[in-house]
GROMACS .gro file of N, CA and C in nm:
model
  495
    1MET      N    1  -0.608  -0.911   0.229
    1MET     CA    2  -0.521  -0.805   0.274
    1MET      C    3  -0.570  -0.754   0.410
    2SER      N    4  -0.479  -0.705   0.486
    2SER     CA    5  -0.515  -0.656   0.618
    2SER      C    6  -0.586  -0.521   0.609
    3ASP      N    7  -0.667  -0.493   0.708
    3ASP     CA    8  -0.737  -0.365   0.714
    3ASP      C    9  -0.640  -0.260   0.767
    4ILE      N   10  -0.621  -0.152   0.693
    4ILE     CA   11  -0.526  -0.050   0.736
    4ILE      C   12  -0.594   0.080   0.779
    5THR      N   13  -0.722   0.072   0.811
    5THR     CA   14  -0.793   0.192   0.856
    5THR      C   15  -0.719   0.257   0.972
    6ASN      N   16  -0.674   0.178   1.066
    6ASN     CA   17  -0.605   0.234   1.182
    6ASN      C   18  -0.472   0.295   1.144
    7GLU      N   19  -0.404   0.239   1.042
    7GLU     CA   20  -0.279   0.299   0.995
    7GLU      C   21  -0.305   0.436   0.934
    8VAL      N   22  -0.416   0.449   0.862
    8VAL     CA   23  -0.451   0.578   0.802
    8VAL      C   24  -0.472   0.680   0.913
    9ALA      N   25  -0.541   0.640   1.018
    9ALA     CA   26  -0.573   0.732   1.127
    9ALA      C   27  -0.453   0.767   1.212
   10LYS      N   28  -0.356   0.677   1.220
   10LYS     CA   29  -0.246   0.691   1.314
   10LYS      C   30  -0.164   0.819   1.296
   11GLU      N   31  -0.137   0.860   1.174
   11GLU     CA   32  -0.046   0.973   1.153
   11GLU      C   33  -0.114   1.097   1.099
   12ILE      N   34  -0.244   1.097   1.090
   12ILE     CA   35  -0.316   1.216   1.045
   12ILE      C   36  -0.340   1.303   1.168
   13PRO      N   37  -0.319   1.434   1.155
   13PRO     CA   38  -0.342   1.522   1.270
   13PRO      C   39  -0.479   1.498   1.333
   14LYS      N   40  -0.485   1.507   1.464
   14LYS     CA   41  -0.605   1.471   1.539
   14LYS      C   42  -0.730   1.548   1.498
   15GLU      N   43  -0.713   1.669   1.445
   15GLU     CA   44  -0.832   1.745   1.406
   15GLU      C   45  -0.899   1.686   1.283
   16GLY      N   46  -0.831   1.596   1.213
   16GLY     CA   47  -0.890   1.530   1.097
   16GLY      C   48  -0.908   1.626   0.981
   17PHE      N   49  -1.000   1.591   0.892
   17PHE     CA   50  -1.027   1.673   0.775
   17PHE      C   51  -1.172   1.655   0.735
   18SER      N   52  -1.224   1.757   0.671
   18SER     CA   53  -1.363   1.750   0.626
   18SER      C   54  -1.369   1.682   0.490
   19GLY      N   55  -1.487   1.640   0.452
   19GLY     CA   56  -1.507   1.583   0.320
   19GLY      C   57  -1.470   1.682   0.211
   20ASP      N   58  -1.503   1.810   0.232
   20ASP     CA   59  -1.469   1.913   0.133
   20ASP      C   60  -1.318   1.929   0.120
   21GLU      N   61  -1.246   1.924   0.233
   21GLU     CA   62  -1.100   1.936   0.227
   21GLU      C   63  -1.038   1.818   0.152
   22TYR      N   64  -1.087   1.699   0.183
   22TYR     CA   65  -1.037   1.579   0.115
   22TYR      C   66  -1.067   1.585  -0.035
   23ASN      N   67  -1.191   1.618  -0.070
   23ASN     CA   68  -1.231   1.624  -0.211
   23ASN      C   69  -1.152   1.730  -0.287
   24HIS      N   70  -1.121   1.842  -0.222
   24HIS     CA   71  -1.039   1.945  -0.286
   24HIS      C   72  -0.902   1.888  -0.324
   25VAL      N   73  -0.842   1.814  -0.232
   25VAL     CA   74  -0.713   1.751  -0.260
   25VAL      C   75  -0.729   1.645  -0.370
   26ALA      N   76  -0.829   1.561  -0.357
   26ALA     CA   77  -0.849   1.452  -0.454
   26ALA      C   78  -0.871   1.504  -0.596
   27LYS      N   79  -0.948   1.610  -0.610
   27LYS     CA   80  -0.980   1.664  -0.742
   27LYS      C   81  -0.865   1.743  -0.804
   28ASN      N   82  -0.773   1.793  -0.723
   28ASN     CA   83  -0.670   1.883  -0.773
   28ASN      C   84  -0.527   1.833  -0.756
   29SER      N   85  -0.511   1.707  -0.724
   29SER     CA   86  -0.377   1.649  -0.709
   29SER      C   87  -0.339   1.572  -0.835
   30GLU      N   88  -0.209   1.558  -0.854
   30GLU     CA   89  -0.159   1.481  -0.967
   30GLU      C   90  -0.055   1.381  -0.918
   31LEU      N   91  -0.067   1.259  -0.967
   31LEU     CA   92   0.032   1.157  -0.938
   31LEU      C   93   0.161   1.194  -1.010
   32GLU      N   94   0.270   1.203  -0.935
   32GLU     CA   95   0.399   1.237  -0.994
   32GLU      C   96   0.483   1.114  -1.022
   33THR      N   97   0.501   1.028  -0.921
   33THR     CA   98   0.588   0.911  -0.940
   33THR      C   99   0.538   0.790  -0.863
   34ILE      N  100   0.570   0.675  -0.918
   34ILE     CA  101   0.559   0.547  -0.847
   34ILE      C  102   0.691   0.477  -0.878
   35ARG      N  103   0.766   0.448  -0.773
   35ARG     CA  104   0.898   0.387  -0.791
   35ARG      C  105   0.915   0.267  -0.701
   36LEU      N  106   0.968   0.161  -0.759
   36LEU     CA  107   1.008   0.046  -0.679
   36LEU      C  108   1.133   0.085  -0.603
   37LEU      N  109   1.127   0.076  -0.470
   37LEU     CA  110   1.241   0.114  -0.386
   37LEU      C  111   1.322  -0.007  -0.343
   38SER      N  112   1.253  -0.118  -0.317
   38SER     CA  113   1.323  -0.240  -0.278
   38SER      C  114   1.232  -0.360  -0.300
   39SER      N  115   1.294  -0.476  -0.321
   39SER     CA  116   1.217  -0.600  -0.328
   39SER      C  117   1.306  -0.715  -0.283
   40LYS      N  118   1.242  -0.815  -0.227
   40LYS     CA  119   1.315  -0.933  -0.182
   40LYS      C  120   1.226  -1.054  -0.204
   41PHE      N  121   1.280  -1.151  -0.278
   41PHE     CA  122   1.207  -1.275  -0.306
   41PHE      C  123   1.293  -1.391  -0.260
   42ILE      N  124   1.232  -1.481  -0.185
   42ILE     CA  125   1.299  -1.601  -0.138
   42ILE      C  126   1.206  -1.718  -0.165
   43ALA      N  127   1.262  -1.823  -0.227
   43ALA     CA  128   1.183  -1.944  -0.252
   43ALA      C  129   1.266  -2.066  -0.217
   44GLU      N  130   1.200  -2.165  -0.163
   44GLU     CA  131   1.265  -2.292  -0.139
   44GLU      C  132   1.291  -2.358  -0.274
   45PRO      N  133   1.398  -2.435  -0.287
   45PRO     CA  134   1.430  -2.497  -0.416
   45PRO      C  135   1.316  -2.583  -0.472
   46ASP      N  136   1.237  -2.644  -0.386
   46ASP     CA  137   1.127  -2.729  -0.433
   46ASP      C  138   0.991  -2.658  -0.431
   47ALA      N  139   0.991  -2.527  -0.421
   47ALA     CA  140   0.866  -2.452  -0.406
   47ALA      C  141   0.769  -2.475  -0.522
   48GLY      N  142   0.818  -2.494  -0.642
   48GLY     CA  143   0.729  -2.512  -0.757
   48GLY      C  144   0.701  -2.655  -0.793
   49ASN      N  145   0.747  -2.749  -0.711
   49ASN     CA  146   0.733  -2.891  -0.745
   49ASN      C  147   0.606  -2.957  -0.695
   50GLY      N  148   0.541  -2.899  -0.600
   50GLY     CA  149   0.426  -2.964  -0.538
   50GLY      C  150   0.299  -2.952  -0.620
   51ASN      N  151   0.216  -3.056  -0.616
   51ASN     CA  152   0.086  -3.052  -0.681
   51ASN      C  153  -0.021  -3.001  -0.587
   52ASP      N  154   0.010  -2.999  -0.457
   52ASP     CA  155  -0.088  -2.950  -0.361
   52ASP      C  156  -0.091  -2.797  -0.363
   53LYS      N  157  -0.203  -2.743  -0.321
   53LYS     CA  158  -0.220  -2.597  -0.326
   53LYS      C  159  -0.140  -2.527  -0.217
   54LEU      N  160  -0.093  -2.409  -0.254
   54LEU     CA  161  -0.026  -2.324  -0.159
   54LEU      C  162  -0.129  -2.242  -0.083
   55LYS      N  163  -0.107  -2.222   0.046
   55LYS     CA  164  -0.190  -2.129   0.123
   55LYS      C  165  -0.120  -1.994   0.117
   56LEU      N  166  -0.189  -1.895   0.062
   56LEU     CA  167  -0.128  -1.763   0.044
   56LEU      C  168  -0.167  -1.669   0.157
   57ASN      N  169  -0.073  -1.587   0.198
   57ASN     CA  170  -0.095  -1.484   0.299
   57ASN      C  171  -0.051  -1.351   0.240
   58TYR      N  172  -0.132  -1.247   0.261
   58TYR     CA  173  -0.105  -1.116   0.206
   58TYR      C  174  -0.102  -1.012   0.318
   59SER      N  175  -0.021  -0.909   0.297
   59SER     CA  176  -0.026  -0.796   0.390
   59SER      C  177   0.023  -0.672   0.317
   60ARG      N  178  -0.008  -0.559   0.375
   60ARG     CA  179   0.043  -0.432   0.325
   60ARG      C  180   0.052  -0.336   0.443
   61LYS      N  181   0.139  -0.240   0.431
   61LYS     CA  182   0.146  -0.139   0.536
   61LYS      C  183   0.204  -0.011   0.478
   62ILE      N  184   0.176   0.096   0.548
   62ILE     CA  185   0.230   0.226   0.513
   62ILE      C  186   0.356   0.244   0.597
   63VAL      N  187   0.470   0.251   0.531
   63VAL     CA  188   0.597   0.263   0.601
   63VAL      C  189   0.619   0.407   0.644
   64ALA      N  190   0.586   0.502   0.556
   64ALA     CA  191   0.605   0.644   0.587
   64ALA      C  192   0.513   0.726   0.498
   65CYS      N  193   0.476   0.844   0.548
   65CYS     CA  194   0.397   0.938   0.469
   65CYS      C  195   0.430   1.078   0.520
   66GLN      N  196   0.459   1.168   0.426
   66GLN     CA  197   0.502   1.302   0.467
   66GLN      C  198   0.442   1.407   0.374
   67TYR      N  199   0.392   1.514   0.435
   67TYR     CA  200   0.340   1.629   0.361
   67TYR      C  201   0.448   1.735   0.358
   68MET      N  202   0.476   1.787   0.241
   68MET     CA  203   0.578   1.891   0.225
   68MET      C  204   0.511   2.016   0.169
   69ARG      N  205   0.465   2.101   0.259
   69ARG     CA  206   0.390   2.221   0.221
   69ARG      C  207   0.469   2.309   0.123
   70GLU      N  208   0.599   2.329   0.148
   70GLU     CA  209   0.679   2.418   0.063
   70GLU      C  210   0.690   2.367  -0.081
   71ASP      N  211   0.675   2.236  -0.101
   71ASP     CA  212   0.681   2.178  -0.236
   71ASP      C  213   0.542   2.145  -0.290
   72SER      N  214   0.438   2.171  -0.212
   72SER     CA  215   0.301   2.132  -0.248
   72SER      C  216   0.299   1.985  -0.291
   73ALA      N  217   0.354   1.902  -0.204
   73ALA     CA  218   0.367   1.760  -0.236
   73ALA      C  219   0.341   1.674  -0.114
   74VAL      N  220   0.303   1.553  -0.140
   74VAL     CA  221   0.289   1.452  -0.036
   74VAL      C  222   0.351   1.324  -0.092
   75VAL      N  223   0.429   1.256  -0.009
   75VAL     CA  224   0.499   1.135  -0.051
   75VAL      C  225   0.476   1.025   0.052
   76ALA      N  226   0.481   0.902   0.005
   76ALA     CA  227   0.462   0.789   0.096
   76ALA      C  228   0.539   0.668   0.045
   77ILE      N  229   0.568   0.578   0.138
   77ILE     CA  230   0.627   0.448   0.104
   77ILE      C  231   0.528   0.342   0.149
   78PHE      N  232   0.492   0.256   0.055
   78PHE     CA  233   0.399   0.147   0.080
   78PHE      C  234   0.473   0.015   0.065
   79GLN      N  235   0.449  -0.076   0.160
   79GLN     CA  236   0.511  -0.208   0.155
   79GLN      C  237   0.403  -0.313   0.135
   80TYR      N  238   0.429  -0.405   0.043
   80TYR     CA  239   0.337  -0.515   0.014
   80TYR      C  240   0.413  -0.646   0.035
   81HIS      N  241   0.340  -0.748   0.080
   81HIS     CA  242   0.402  -0.876   0.110
   81HIS      C  243   0.307  -0.989   0.073
   82VAL      N  244   0.361  -1.094   0.016
   82VAL     CA  245   0.285  -1.216  -0.007
   82VAL      C  246   0.379  -1.333   0.020
   83ASP      N  247   0.325  -1.435   0.085
   83ASP     CA  248   0.403  -1.558   0.100
   83ASP      C  249   0.310  -1.677   0.078
   84GLY      N  250   0.371  -1.788   0.048
   84GLY     CA  251   0.296  -1.910   0.024
   84GLY      C  252   0.350  -2.021   0.111
   85LYS      N  253   0.258  -2.095   0.174
   85LYS     CA  254   0.296  -2.208   0.258
   85LYS      C  255   0.234  -2.335   0.202
   86ARG      N  256   0.310  -2.441   0.210
   86ARG     CA  257   0.263  -2.574   0.174
   86ARG      C  258   0.272  -2.655   0.302
   87ALA      N  259   0.158  -2.701   0.349
   87ALA     CA  260   0.148  -2.761   0.483
   87ALA      C  261   0.188  -2.651   0.582
   88ARG      N  262   0.289  -2.672   0.661
   88ARG     CA  263   0.332  -2.567   0.756
   88ARG      C  264   0.465  -2.505   0.715
   89LYS      N  265   0.514  -2.542   0.599
   89LYS     CA  266   0.645  -2.495   0.554
   89LYS      C  267   0.629  -2.381   0.454
   90LYS      N  268   0.703  -2.272   0.479
   90LYS     CA  269   0.698  -2.158   0.387
   90LYS      C  270   0.770  -2.196   0.258
   91ALA      N  271   0.698  -2.184   0.146
   91ALA     CA  272   0.755  -2.217   0.015
   91ALA      C  273   0.821  -2.095  -0.049
   92PHE      N  274   0.762  -1.978  -0.029
   92PHE     CA  275   0.820  -1.856  -0.087
   92PHE      C  276   0.771  -1.734  -0.011
   93SER      N  277   0.842  -1.624  -0.032
   93SER     CA  278   0.805  -1.496   0.026
   93SER      C  279   0.851  -1.385  -0.068
   94LEU      N  280   0.764  -1.287  -0.091
   94LEU     CA  281   0.798  -1.169  -0.171
   94LEU      C  282   0.753  -1.046  -0.094
   95VAL      N  283   0.845  -0.952  -0.077
   95VAL     CA  284   0.813  -0.824  -0.014
   95VAL      C  285   0.874  -0.713  -0.101
   96ALA      N  286   0.799  -0.606  -0.120
   96ALA     CA  287   0.848  -0.494  -0.200
   96ALA      C  288   0.796  -0.364  -0.143
   97GLU      N  289   0.876  -0.259  -0.159
   97GLU     CA  290   0.837  -0.125  -0.116
   97GLU      C  291   0.836  -0.034  -0.238
   98TYR      N  292   0.732   0.051  -0.243
   98TYR     CA  293   0.716   0.147  -0.352
   98TYR      C  294   0.702   0.287  -0.294
   99GLY      N  295   0.770   0.381  -0.357
   99GLY     CA  296   0.754   0.522  -0.322
   99GLY      C  297   0.653   0.584  -0.416
  100VAL      N  298   0.560   0.660  -0.360
  100VAL     CA  299   0.455   0.726  -0.438
  100VAL      C  300   0.455   0.874  -0.400
  101SER      N  301   0.448   0.961  -0.501
  101SER     CA  302   0.440   1.104  -0.472
  101SER      C  303   0.331   1.171  -0.554
  102TYR      N  304   0.270   1.270  -0.493
  102TYR     CA  305   0.164   1.350  -0.556
  102TYR      C  306   0.196   1.497  -0.537
  103THR      N  307   0.164   1.579  -0.637
  103THR     CA  308   0.157   1.722  -0.613
  103THR      C  309   0.016   1.749  -0.564
  104VAL      N  310   0.003   1.839  -0.470
  104VAL     CA  311  -0.128   1.872  -0.412
  104VAL      C  312  -0.149   2.022  -0.422
  105PRO      N  313  -0.273   2.067  -0.409
  105PRO     CA  314  -0.298   2.212  -0.416
  105PRO      C  315  -0.221   2.287  -0.308
  106ASN      N  316  -0.180   2.409  -0.342
  106ASN     CA  317  -0.105   2.493  -0.246
  106ASN      C  318  -0.181   2.516  -0.117
  107ASP      N  319  -0.314   2.521  -0.124
  107ASP     CA  320  -0.394   2.549  -0.006
  107ASP      C  321  -0.447   2.423   0.063
  108ALA      N  322  -0.392   2.307   0.028
  108ALA     CA  323  -0.437   2.181   0.090
  108ALA      C  324  -0.404   2.182   0.239
  109THR      N  325  -0.493   2.126   0.319
  109THR     CA  326  -0.460   2.109   0.460
  109THR      C  327  -0.370   1.986   0.474
  110GLU      N  328  -0.284   1.989   0.573
  110GLU     CA  329  -0.194   1.876   0.596
  110GLU      C  330  -0.272   1.746   0.615
  111ALA      N  331  -0.376   1.752   0.696
  111ALA     CA  332  -0.454   1.631   0.726
  111ALA      C  333  -0.516   1.572   0.600
  112ALA      N  334  -0.575   1.656   0.516
  112ALA     CA  335  -0.639   1.606   0.394
  112ALA      C  336  -0.536   1.553   0.296
  113ALA      N  337  -0.422   1.620   0.284
  113ALA     CA  338  -0.317   1.573   0.193
  113ALA      C  339  -0.263   1.438   0.237
  114LEU      N  340  -0.237   1.423   0.367
  114LEU     CA  341  -0.190   1.295   0.420
  114LEU      C  342  -0.295   1.187   0.403
  115GLY      N  343  -0.420   1.219   0.437
  115GLY     CA  344  -0.528   1.123   0.423
  115GLY      C  345  -0.545   1.076   0.279
  116PHE      N  346  -0.536   1.170   0.186
  116PHE     CA  347  -0.548   1.138   0.044
  116PHE      C  348  -0.435   1.044   0.001
  117CYS      N  349  -0.312   1.080   0.031
  117CYS     CA  350  -0.198   0.999  -0.012
  117CYS      C  351  -0.202   0.859   0.051
  118ARG      N  352  -0.232   0.853   0.179
  118ARG     CA  353  -0.235   0.724   0.248
  118ARG      C  354  -0.346   0.636   0.193
  119ASN      N  355  -0.457   0.697   0.154
  119ASN     CA  356  -0.569   0.619   0.103
  119ASN      C  357  -0.550   0.582  -0.044
  120VAL      N  358  -0.520   0.678  -0.128
  120VAL     CA  359  -0.515   0.657  -0.272
  120VAL      C  360  -0.382   0.597  -0.317
  121GLY      N  361  -0.273   0.633  -0.250
  121GLY     CA  362  -0.142   0.585  -0.289
  121GLY      C  363  -0.129   0.434  -0.289
  122LYS      N  364  -0.192   0.370  -0.193
  122LYS     CA  365  -0.182   0.224  -0.188
  122LYS      C  366  -0.246   0.159  -0.310
  123PHE      N  367  -0.349   0.223  -0.365
  123PHE     CA  368  -0.413   0.171  -0.486
  123PHE      C  369  -0.326   0.199  -0.608
  124ALA      N  370  -0.255   0.310  -0.608
  124ALA     CA  371  -0.169   0.344  -0.721
  124ALA      C  372  -0.052   0.247  -0.733
  125ALA      N  373   0.009   0.210  -0.622
  125ALA     CA  374   0.129   0.125  -0.624
  125ALA      C  375   0.098  -0.024  -0.634
  126TYR      N  376  -0.018  -0.066  -0.585
  126TYR     CA  377  -0.047  -0.209  -0.578
  126TYR      C  378  -0.043  -0.281  -0.714
  127PRO      N  379  -0.093  -0.225  -0.823
  127PRO     CA  380  -0.081  -0.296  -0.951
  127PRO      C  381   0.064  -0.324  -0.991
  128TYR      N  382   0.155  -0.236  -0.950
  128TYR     CA  383   0.296  -0.260  -0.978
  128TYR      C  384   0.346  -0.381  -0.900
  129PHE      N  385   0.302  -0.393  -0.775
  129PHE     CA  386   0.338  -0.510  -0.696
  129PHE      C  387   0.277  -0.636  -0.756
  130ARG      N  388   0.153  -0.630  -0.799
  130ARG     CA  389   0.090  -0.747  -0.863
  130ARG      C  390   0.169  -0.790  -0.986
  131GLY      N  391   0.214  -0.692  -1.065
  131GLY     CA  392   0.293  -0.724  -1.184
  131GLY      C  393   0.428  -0.785  -1.147
  132LEU      N  394   0.493  -0.728  -1.046
  132LEU     CA  395   0.620  -0.782  -0.998
  132LEU      C  396   0.601  -0.926  -0.950
  133ALA      N  397   0.496  -0.949  -0.873
  133ALA     CA  398   0.469  -1.083  -0.821
  133ALA      C  399   0.448  -1.182  -0.936
  134ALA      N  400   0.368  -1.147  -1.035
  134ALA     CA  401   0.343  -1.237  -1.148
  134ALA      C  402   0.473  -1.271  -1.220
  135HIS      N  403   0.557  -1.170  -1.239
  135HIS     CA  404   0.685  -1.193  -1.307
  135HIS      C  405   0.775  -1.285  -1.225
  136VAL      N  406   0.791  -1.255  -1.099
  136VAL     CA  407   0.880  -1.333  -1.013
  136VAL      C  408   0.829  -1.476  -0.999
  137PHE      N  409   0.698  -1.493  -0.981
  137PHE     CA  410   0.643  -1.628  -0.968
  137PHE      C  411   0.665  -1.709  -1.095
  138ALA      N  412   0.648  -1.647  -1.211
  138ALA     CA  413   0.671  -1.717  -1.338
  138ALA      C  414   0.818  -1.758  -1.351
  139GLU      N  415   0.908  -1.667  -1.317
  139GLU     CA  416   1.052  -1.697  -1.325
  139GLU      C  417   1.090  -1.811  -1.230
  140ALA      N  418   1.021  -1.822  -1.117
  140ALA     CA  419   1.050  -1.925  -1.017
  140ALA      C  420   0.976  -2.055  -1.045
  141GLY      N  421   0.892  -2.056  -1.148
  141GLY     CA  422   0.816  -2.177  -1.180
  141GLY      C  423   0.704  -2.206  -1.082
  142LEU      N  424   0.653  -2.102  -1.018
  142LEU     CA  425   0.544  -2.119  -0.921
  142LEU      C  426   0.410  -2.098  -0.990
  143ARG      N  427   0.317  -2.184  -0.959
  143ARG     CA  428   0.181  -2.166  -1.011
  143ARG      C  429   0.098  -2.099  -0.901
  144VAL      N  430   0.093  -1.968  -0.909
  144VAL     CA  431   0.021  -1.888  -0.809
  144VAL      C  432  -0.083  -1.806  -0.883
  145PRO      N  433  -0.208  -1.806  -0.835
  145PRO     CA  434  -0.309  -1.724  -0.903
  145PRO      C  435  -0.276  -1.575  -0.892
  146PRO      N  436  -0.336  -1.493  -0.978
  146PRO     CA  437  -0.313  -1.349  -0.966
  146PRO      C  438  -0.348  -1.302  -0.825
  147LEU      N  439  -0.273  -1.206  -0.776
  147LEU     CA  440  -0.302  -1.152  -0.643
  147LEU      C  441  -0.438  -1.084  -0.645
  148PRO      N  442  -0.510  -1.087  -0.534
  148PRO     CA  443  -0.644  -1.029  -0.530
  148PRO      C  444  -0.641  -0.876  -0.533
  149ALA      N  445  -0.755  -0.820  -0.564
  149ALA     CA  446  -0.771  -0.674  -0.556
  149ALA      C  447  -0.773  -0.634  -0.409
  150ILE      N  448  -0.749  -0.506  -0.383
  150ILE     CA  449  -0.758  -0.457  -0.246
  150ILE      C  450  -0.879  -0.366  -0.235
  151ALA      N  451  -0.934  -0.359  -0.116
  151ALA     CA  452  -1.056  -0.281  -0.091
  151ALA      C  453  -1.021  -0.149  -0.024
  152SER      N  454  -1.112  -0.055  -0.038
  152SER     CA  455  -1.097   0.076   0.024
  152SER      C  456  -1.127   0.068   0.172
  153THR      N  457  -1.073   0.164   0.245
  153THR     CA  458  -1.101   0.174   0.389
  153THR      C  459  -1.171   0.307   0.416
  154ALA      N  460  -1.226   0.318   0.532
  154ALA     CA  461  -1.300   0.439   0.569
  154ALA      C  462  -1.207   0.559   0.581
  155HIS      N  463  -1.259   0.676   0.552
  155HIS     CA  464  -1.185   0.800   0.570
  155HIS      C  465  -1.211   0.852   0.710
  156ILE      N  466  -1.113   0.917   0.767
  156ILE     CA  467  -1.127   0.976   0.899
  156ILE      C  468  -1.163   1.123   0.879
  157GLN      N  469  -1.281   1.161   0.917
  157GLN     CA  470  -1.325   1.298   0.895
  157GLN      C  471  -1.308   1.382   1.020
  158LYS      N  472  -1.310   1.512   0.998
  158LYS     CA  473  -1.298   1.608   1.105
  158LYS      C  474  -1.408   1.584   1.208
  159ASN      N  475  -1.370   1.590   1.336
  159ASN     CA  476  -1.462   1.574   1.449
  159ASN      C  477  -1.521   1.434   1.457
  160ALA      N  478  -1.471   1.340   1.379
  160ALA     CA  479  -1.517   1.202   1.390
  160ALA      C  480  -1.418   1.129   1.479
  161PRO      N  481  -1.468   1.053   1.576
  161PRO     CA  482  -1.374   0.983   1.662
  161PRO      C  483  -1.293   0.882   1.581
  162ALA      N  484  -1.162   0.887   1.593
  162ALA     CA  485  -1.075   0.795   1.522
  162ALA      C  486  -1.058   0.670   1.605
  163LYS      N  487  -1.079   0.556   1.545
  163LYS     CA  488  -1.060   0.428   1.613
  163LYS      C  489  -0.916   0.386   1.591
  164VAL      N  490  -0.837   0.393   1.695
  164VAL     CA  491  -0.696   0.354   1.686
  164VAL      C  492  -0.672   0.252   1.794
  165ASN      N  493  -0.627   0.133   1.751
  165ASN     CA  494  -0.598   0.025   1.846
  165ASN      C  495  -0.451   0.021   1.876
   0.00000   0.00000   0.00000
């Protein structure tokens, strides 16, 4: 999976957040919803016929993230993608978007709430994508190993220089 540290930093207010602010949000937030918003699967008719291994490519990105102070909530849309190539020809592609929402403490800072959702939300939605992928691959007759786990990225703290490319 691609490193999304820079995506996390991109939309968080420049002042950042302290570890205490982040931990306050993390300890006092509740996951409200995880919803599949869209999915698209395309496979070549012969995608499941080959005995040779598929080369898999994975990606994920944060499509949107918004803090709603009046509702004490933070919401985000996460997009996950996997495709398989045999030689240089794409055999299949699956992309899906999930909406994730959390209630957060009334006194949460915007930066910490956004940082929390952007960091933790991707972990909350990813197992749903893995399940969707397993189901779709089985229905298509594809022999694809389970999708890999995803790793955590660094948090952007207050007064820490944010690396944004």
